[in-house]
């Protein structure tokens, strides 16, 4: 007998709709998925551009959550540390049975009420600056806007005054090309990488909230194994302890009155309705009773 025979109203969310909802949440609440230290946020310096609804940019919402720098063990400088950022990108779900995401063998197949997640995590560490300010070279620069290298300097025909350097090629780590725009005011240089990850999840009713629970996570083809395990551990805590709790849904929000006529609320689980919501057949189904 169909589960809908034991409830009055059924809400159905196909995985295509659910993925659209995820995209909207990521664009409307970007600070849940993007984390960076103070200087990176100040300079809008990330590994990957942060996509956000254009109208929200005018509302002053936070695009990124501020986090502390990575400390340097043993340093006596209280301001020491390395700027870094972590970003979650391109999150997609595939409800049971999986047909759009192929899980790696380490995660096994999906059981009842489980679904697959695929995403990308990007991280970057700042280890130095792009270019140190060279006295006398840009005496006429009055703002911190990016500038274009003058043609005579590009062609290496103009000595650099007040520096003791005769040719721009002698400046260590300086790379230049025709028409290059750059900012000589110590913008942090990020060393970034991105990794695809796979996860197995379920939906649980926990303390009055419906939330996603991580059952397993896998990043493939990283060596040594200890490095892979460490990144997976970090990512697990980021999802379970930070991201998922912020996108949970209060069960009480699914119950409401229609004036004084009737009340709509979640159908209690029972032998006839063992799961509510129910994850199966490429969709999430939520069952309601009318009282």
Short mmCIF file of C-alpha atoms in Angstrom, two decimals:
data_model
loop_
_atom_site.label_atom_id
_atom_site.label_comp_id
_atom_site.label_asym_id
_atom_site.label_seq_id
_atom_site.Cartn_x
_atom_site.Cartn_y
_atom_site.Cartn_z
CA UNK A 1 0.00 0.00 0.00
CA UNK A 2 1.36 3.44 -0.89
CA UNK A 3 2.65 5.64 1.90
CA UNK A 4 0.32 8.41 0.73
CA UNK A 5 -2.61 6.29 1.95
CA UNK A 6 -1.51 7.00 5.52
CA UNK A 7 -1.24 10.79 5.24
CA UNK A 8 -3.48 13.60 4.04
CA UNK A 9 -0.96 15.70 2.10
CA UNK A 10 2.36 14.77 0.49
CA UNK A 11 5.09 17.19 -0.50
CA UNK A 12 7.49 15.87 -3.15
CA UNK A 13 10.90 17.36 -3.95
CA UNK A 14 12.66 15.71 -6.94
CA UNK A 15 16.46 15.76 -6.77
CA UNK A 16 16.59 18.27 -9.63
CA UNK A 17 14.51 20.68 -7.55
CA UNK A 18 16.57 19.92 -4.44
CA UNK A 19 19.79 20.73 -6.33
CA UNK A 20 18.26 24.01 -7.47
CA UNK A 21 17.45 24.81 -3.84
CA UNK A 22 21.09 24.10 -2.88
CA UNK A 23 22.30 26.48 -5.60
CA UNK A 24 19.95 29.19 -4.33
CA UNK A 25 21.06 28.74 -0.72
CA UNK A 26 24.72 28.97 -1.78
CA UNK A 27 24.04 32.24 -3.62
CA UNK A 28 21.84 33.74 -0.90
CA UNK A 29 23.90 32.60 2.11
CA UNK A 30 27.47 32.49 0.74
CA UNK A 31 29.04 32.94 4.18
CA UNK A 32 27.96 29.38 5.06
CA UNK A 33 30.17 27.98 2.31
CA UNK A 34 33.14 30.40 2.24
CA UNK A 35 35.69 30.95 5.04
CA UNK A 36 38.79 33.14 5.05
CA UNK A 37 41.08 35.11 7.34
CA UNK A 38 40.59 38.85 7.85
CA UNK A 39 43.08 40.24 5.31
CA UNK A 40 41.82 37.98 2.53
CA UNK A 41 38.24 39.12 3.14
CA UNK A 42 39.34 42.77 3.27
CA UNK A 43 41.00 42.46 -0.14
CA UNK A 44 38.36 40.17 -1.62
CA UNK A 45 41.14 37.67 -2.28
CA UNK A 46 39.88 34.09 -2.61
CA UNK A 47 40.75 30.94 -4.51
CA UNK A 48 37.42 30.93 -6.32
CA UNK A 49 35.02 33.83 -7.01
CA UNK A 50 32.08 33.96 -4.63
CA UNK A 51 28.79 33.86 -6.53
CA UNK A 52 25.99 35.83 -4.92
CA UNK A 53 22.65 37.27 -5.96
CA UNK A 54 23.38 40.78 -7.36
CA UNK A 55 20.64 42.38 -5.26
CA UNK A 56 22.19 41.00 -2.08
CA UNK A 57 25.48 42.81 -2.72
CA UNK A 58 23.65 46.10 -2.07
CA UNK A 59 22.27 44.80 1.24
CA UNK A 60 25.62 44.44 2.95
CA UNK A 61 25.44 40.71 3.60
CA UNK A 62 28.60 38.85 4.52
CA UNK A 63 30.05 36.97 1.56
CA UNK A 64 32.54 35.09 3.70
CA UNK A 65 32.90 34.01 7.33
CA UNK A 66 36.04 35.33 9.01
CA UNK A 67 38.38 32.76 10.54
CA UNK A 68 41.74 32.99 12.30
CA UNK A 69 45.07 32.67 10.54
CA UNK A 70 46.90 29.36 10.61
CA UNK A 71 49.37 29.75 13.50
CA UNK A 72 53.11 29.26 13.15
CA UNK A 73 54.17 27.01 16.05
CA UNK A 74 56.90 28.47 18.25
CA UNK A 75 56.63 32.01 16.91
CA UNK A 76 56.88 34.77 19.53
CA UNK A 77 55.18 37.28 17.23
CA UNK A 78 51.51 37.60 18.28
CA UNK A 79 50.63 38.71 14.76
CA UNK A 80 52.30 35.76 13.07
CA UNK A 81 50.30 33.29 11.09
CA UNK A 82 49.39 32.57 7.50
CA UNK A 83 46.24 33.79 5.81
CA UNK A 84 44.13 31.04 4.31
CA UNK A 85 40.69 30.30 2.94
CA UNK A 86 38.41 27.29 2.51
CA UNK A 87 35.49 27.25 0.05
CA UNK A 88 32.81 24.69 -0.79
CA UNK A 89 31.69 24.72 -4.42
CA UNK A 90 29.38 22.86 -6.82
CA UNK A 91 27.40 20.78 -4.32
CA UNK A 92 25.05 18.24 -5.95
CA UNK A 93 22.92 15.44 -4.46
CA UNK A 94 21.75 12.16 -5.96
CA UNK A 95 18.90 10.48 -4.09
CA UNK A 96 18.54 6.74 -3.77
CA UNK A 97 18.93 4.96 -6.16
CA UNK A 98 22.07 6.71 -7.44
CA UNK A 99 22.04 7.36 -11.17
CA UNK A 100 23.93 10.64 -11.63
CA UNK A 101 26.77 10.28 -9.09
CA UNK A 102 29.03 7.24 -9.01
CA UNK A 103 30.30 6.75 -5.48
CA UNK A 104 33.86 5.47 -4.99
CA UNK A 105 34.17 1.88 -3.75
CA UNK A 106 35.29 3.07 -0.31
CA UNK A 107 31.78 4.42 0.39
CA UNK A 108 29.92 1.34 -0.84
CA UNK A 109 26.35 1.43 -2.14
CA UNK A 110 23.44 3.40 -0.72
CA UNK A 111 21.10 1.82 1.83
CA UNK A 112 17.52 2.87 2.66
CA UNK A 113 17.17 6.61 3.40
CA UNK A 114 20.67 7.39 2.15
CA UNK A 115 21.76 9.68 -0.68
CA UNK A 116 24.97 10.72 -2.38
CA UNK A 117 26.65 14.11 -2.41
CA UNK A 118 29.37 15.34 -4.73
CA UNK A 119 31.18 18.63 -4.31
CA UNK A 120 34.40 20.55 -4.66
CA UNK A 121 36.46 22.03 -1.85
CA UNK A 122 38.99 24.73 -2.64
CA UNK A 123 41.63 25.91 -0.18
CA UNK A 124 44.48 28.37 -0.34
CA UNK A 125 47.38 29.43 1.82
CA UNK A 126 49.12 32.79 1.60
CA UNK A 127 52.88 32.42 1.81
CA UNK A 128 54.27 35.85 1.00
CA UNK A 129 53.29 38.80 -1.14
CA UNK A 130 52.98 39.25 -4.89
CA UNK A 131 55.30 42.26 -5.04
CA UNK A 132 56.96 44.46 -2.46
CA UNK A 133 56.67 48.21 -2.93
CA UNK A 134 59.85 49.61 -4.48
CA UNK A 135 60.56 53.18 -3.40
CA UNK A 136 60.77 55.70 -6.21
CA UNK A 137 59.45 53.42 -8.92
CA UNK A 138 55.85 54.54 -8.53
CA UNK A 139 56.21 57.90 -6.79
CA UNK A 140 53.27 59.31 -8.73
CA UNK A 141 50.85 56.61 -7.59
CA UNK A 142 48.36 58.15 -5.14
CA UNK A 143 45.83 55.32 -4.77
CA UNK A 144 45.82 51.58 -4.27
CA UNK A 145 44.15 50.89 -7.60
CA UNK A 146 45.89 48.53 -9.99
CA UNK A 147 48.11 50.37 -12.45
CA UNK A 148 49.62 49.60 -15.85
CA UNK A 149 53.39 49.38 -16.16
CA UNK A 150 54.67 52.32 -18.28
CA UNK A 151 55.83 51.35 -21.74
CA UNK A 152 59.44 52.52 -21.20
CA UNK A 153 59.73 50.29 -18.13
CA UNK A 154 58.05 47.39 -19.94
CA UNK A 155 60.63 47.69 -22.67
CA UNK A 156 63.39 47.85 -20.01
CA UNK A 157 64.73 51.14 -21.39
CA UNK A 158 64.18 53.23 -18.27
CA UNK A 159 66.45 52.91 -15.19
CA UNK A 160 64.66 52.53 -11.86
CA UNK A 161 65.47 55.59 -9.78
CA UNK A 162 66.38 55.60 -6.10
CA UNK A 163 66.73 51.83 -5.91
CA UNK A 164 70.26 51.10 -7.12
CA UNK A 165 68.72 48.68 -9.62
CA UNK A 166 69.56 49.38 -13.24
CA UNK A 167 67.10 47.06 -14.89
CA UNK A 168 63.65 45.85 -13.86
CA UNK A 169 64.64 42.27 -14.64
CA UNK A 170 67.03 42.45 -11.67
CA UNK A 171 64.15 42.65 -9.20
CA UNK A 172 63.82 39.23 -7.60
CA UNK A 173 60.64 37.29 -8.37
CA UNK A 174 59.36 40.09 -10.57
CA UNK A 175 57.46 38.86 -13.62
CA UNK A 176 56.25 41.23 -16.24
CA UNK A 177 54.54 41.12 -19.61
CA UNK A 178 53.26 43.74 -22.03
CA UNK A 179 50.15 45.45 -20.75
CA UNK A 180 50.28 43.68 -17.38
CA UNK A 181 48.11 45.25 -14.68
CA UNK A 182 49.33 44.77 -11.14
CA UNK A 183 49.04 46.25 -7.66
CA UNK A 184 52.33 46.95 -5.84
CA UNK A 185 50.70 47.23 -2.41
CA UNK A 186 51.38 43.80 -0.92
CA UNK A 187 48.32 41.79 -1.92
CA UNK A 188 48.65 38.29 -0.53
CA UNK A 189 49.60 35.59 -2.98
CA UNK A 190 47.43 32.52 -2.50
CA UNK A 191 48.61 29.03 -3.34
CA UNK A 192 45.34 27.29 -4.09
CA UNK A 193 44.13 23.79 -4.87
CA UNK A 194 40.71 22.24 -5.44
CA UNK A 195 39.62 18.67 -4.73
CA UNK A 196 36.49 16.76 -5.64
CA UNK A 197 34.89 14.84 -2.80
CA UNK A 198 32.09 12.30 -2.47
CA UNK A 199 29.88 11.73 0.56
CA UNK A 200 27.11 9.48 1.77
CA UNK A 201 24.36 11.15 3.81
CA UNK A 202 20.98 10.65 5.39
CA UNK A 203 18.30 12.91 6.89
CA UNK A 204 17.62 12.64 10.61
CA UNK A 205 15.11 14.09 13.07
CA UNK A 206 17.33 15.49 15.80
CA UNK A 207 16.14 17.63 18.72
CA UNK A 208 13.20 18.96 16.79
CA UNK A 209 15.09 19.66 13.59
CA UNK A 210 15.40 17.90 10.26
CA UNK A 211 19.07 17.92 9.26
CA UNK A 212 21.54 16.14 7.03
CA UNK A 213 23.92 13.71 8.69
CA UNK A 214 27.23 12.66 7.16
CA UNK A 215 27.79 8.90 7.03
CA UNK A 216 31.02 8.79 5.07
CA UNK A 217 33.30 10.95 2.94
CA UNK A 218 35.98 10.14 0.40
CA UNK A 219 38.58 12.11 -1.54
CA UNK A 220 40.27 9.95 -4.13
CA UNK A 221 43.84 9.68 -5.35
CA UNK A 222 45.76 11.63 -2.70
CA UNK A 223 49.05 10.33 -1.40
CA UNK A 224 50.32 9.70 1.18
CA UNK A 225 47.29 8.08 2.77
CA UNK A 226 47.71 10.06 5.98
CA UNK A 227 47.29 13.32 4.03
CA UNK A 228 44.08 12.04 2.44
CA UNK A 229 42.71 10.95 5.82
CA UNK A 230 43.59 14.30 7.38
CA UNK A 231 41.82 16.32 4.68
CA UNK A 232 38.78 14.03 4.87
CA UNK A 233 38.69 14.44 8.66
CA UNK A 234 38.84 18.24 8.34
CA UNK A 235 36.15 18.28 5.66
CA UNK A 236 33.91 15.96 7.71
CA UNK A 237 34.00 18.37 10.66
CA UNK A 238 33.44 21.38 8.40
CA UNK A 239 30.27 19.80 6.98
CA UNK A 240 28.92 18.12 10.11
CA UNK A 241 29.79 20.79 12.68
CA UNK A 242 29.45 24.00 10.65
CA UNK A 243 27.59 23.76 7.32
CA UNK A 244 24.81 21.23 7.98
CA UNK A 245 23.68 22.76 11.32
CA UNK A 246 23.15 26.07 9.51
CA UNK A 247 20.85 24.59 6.87
CA UNK A 248 18.65 22.52 9.20
CA UNK A 249 14.87 22.91 9.25
CA UNK A 250 12.82 23.25 12.42
CA UNK A 251 10.01 20.69 12.48
CA UNK A 252 7.72 23.23 14.12
CA UNK A 253 8.06 25.35 10.98
CA UNK A 254 6.32 22.56 9.07
CA UNK A 255 3.25 22.81 11.30
CA UNK A 256 0.82 25.67 10.94
CA UNK A 257 -2.80 26.67 11.43
CA UNK A 258 -5.17 27.76 8.69
CA UNK A 259 -7.06 30.37 10.72
CA UNK A 260 -9.36 28.43 13.07
CA UNK A 261 -10.34 25.78 10.56
CA UNK A 262 -7.60 23.15 10.70
CA UNK A 263 -3.93 22.43 11.47
CA UNK A 264 -1.36 20.95 9.11
CA UNK A 265 1.56 19.06 10.66
CA UNK A 266 4.05 16.28 9.94
CA UNK A 267 2.64 12.77 9.89
CA UNK A 268 4.16 10.84 12.84
CA UNK A 269 6.37 7.91 11.91
CA UNK A 270 4.79 4.49 12.33
CA UNK A 271 4.86 0.99 10.89
CA UNK A 272 2.95 2.37 7.90
CA UNK A 273 5.10 5.51 7.57
CA UNK A 274 8.53 4.41 8.81
CA UNK A 275 10.37 7.50 7.51
CA UNK A 276 9.24 11.09 7.31
CA UNK A 277 10.74 12.56 5.21
CA UNK A 278 11.28 9.60 2.92
CA UNK A 279 14.30 9.49 0.59
CA UNK A 280 13.71 7.17 -2.35
CA UNK A 281 13.05 7.03 -6.09
CA UNK A 282 15.14 10.14 -6.82
CA UNK A 283 13.07 12.38 -4.54
CA UNK A 284 12.34 13.43 -0.98
CA UNK A 285 8.73 12.96 0.11
CA UNK A 286 7.32 14.71 3.19
CA UNK A 287 3.99 13.54 4.63
CA UNK A 288 1.48 15.76 6.44
CA UNK A 289 -1.77 15.24 8.35
CA UNK A 290 -4.66 17.68 8.45
CA UNK A 291 -6.41 17.95 11.83
#
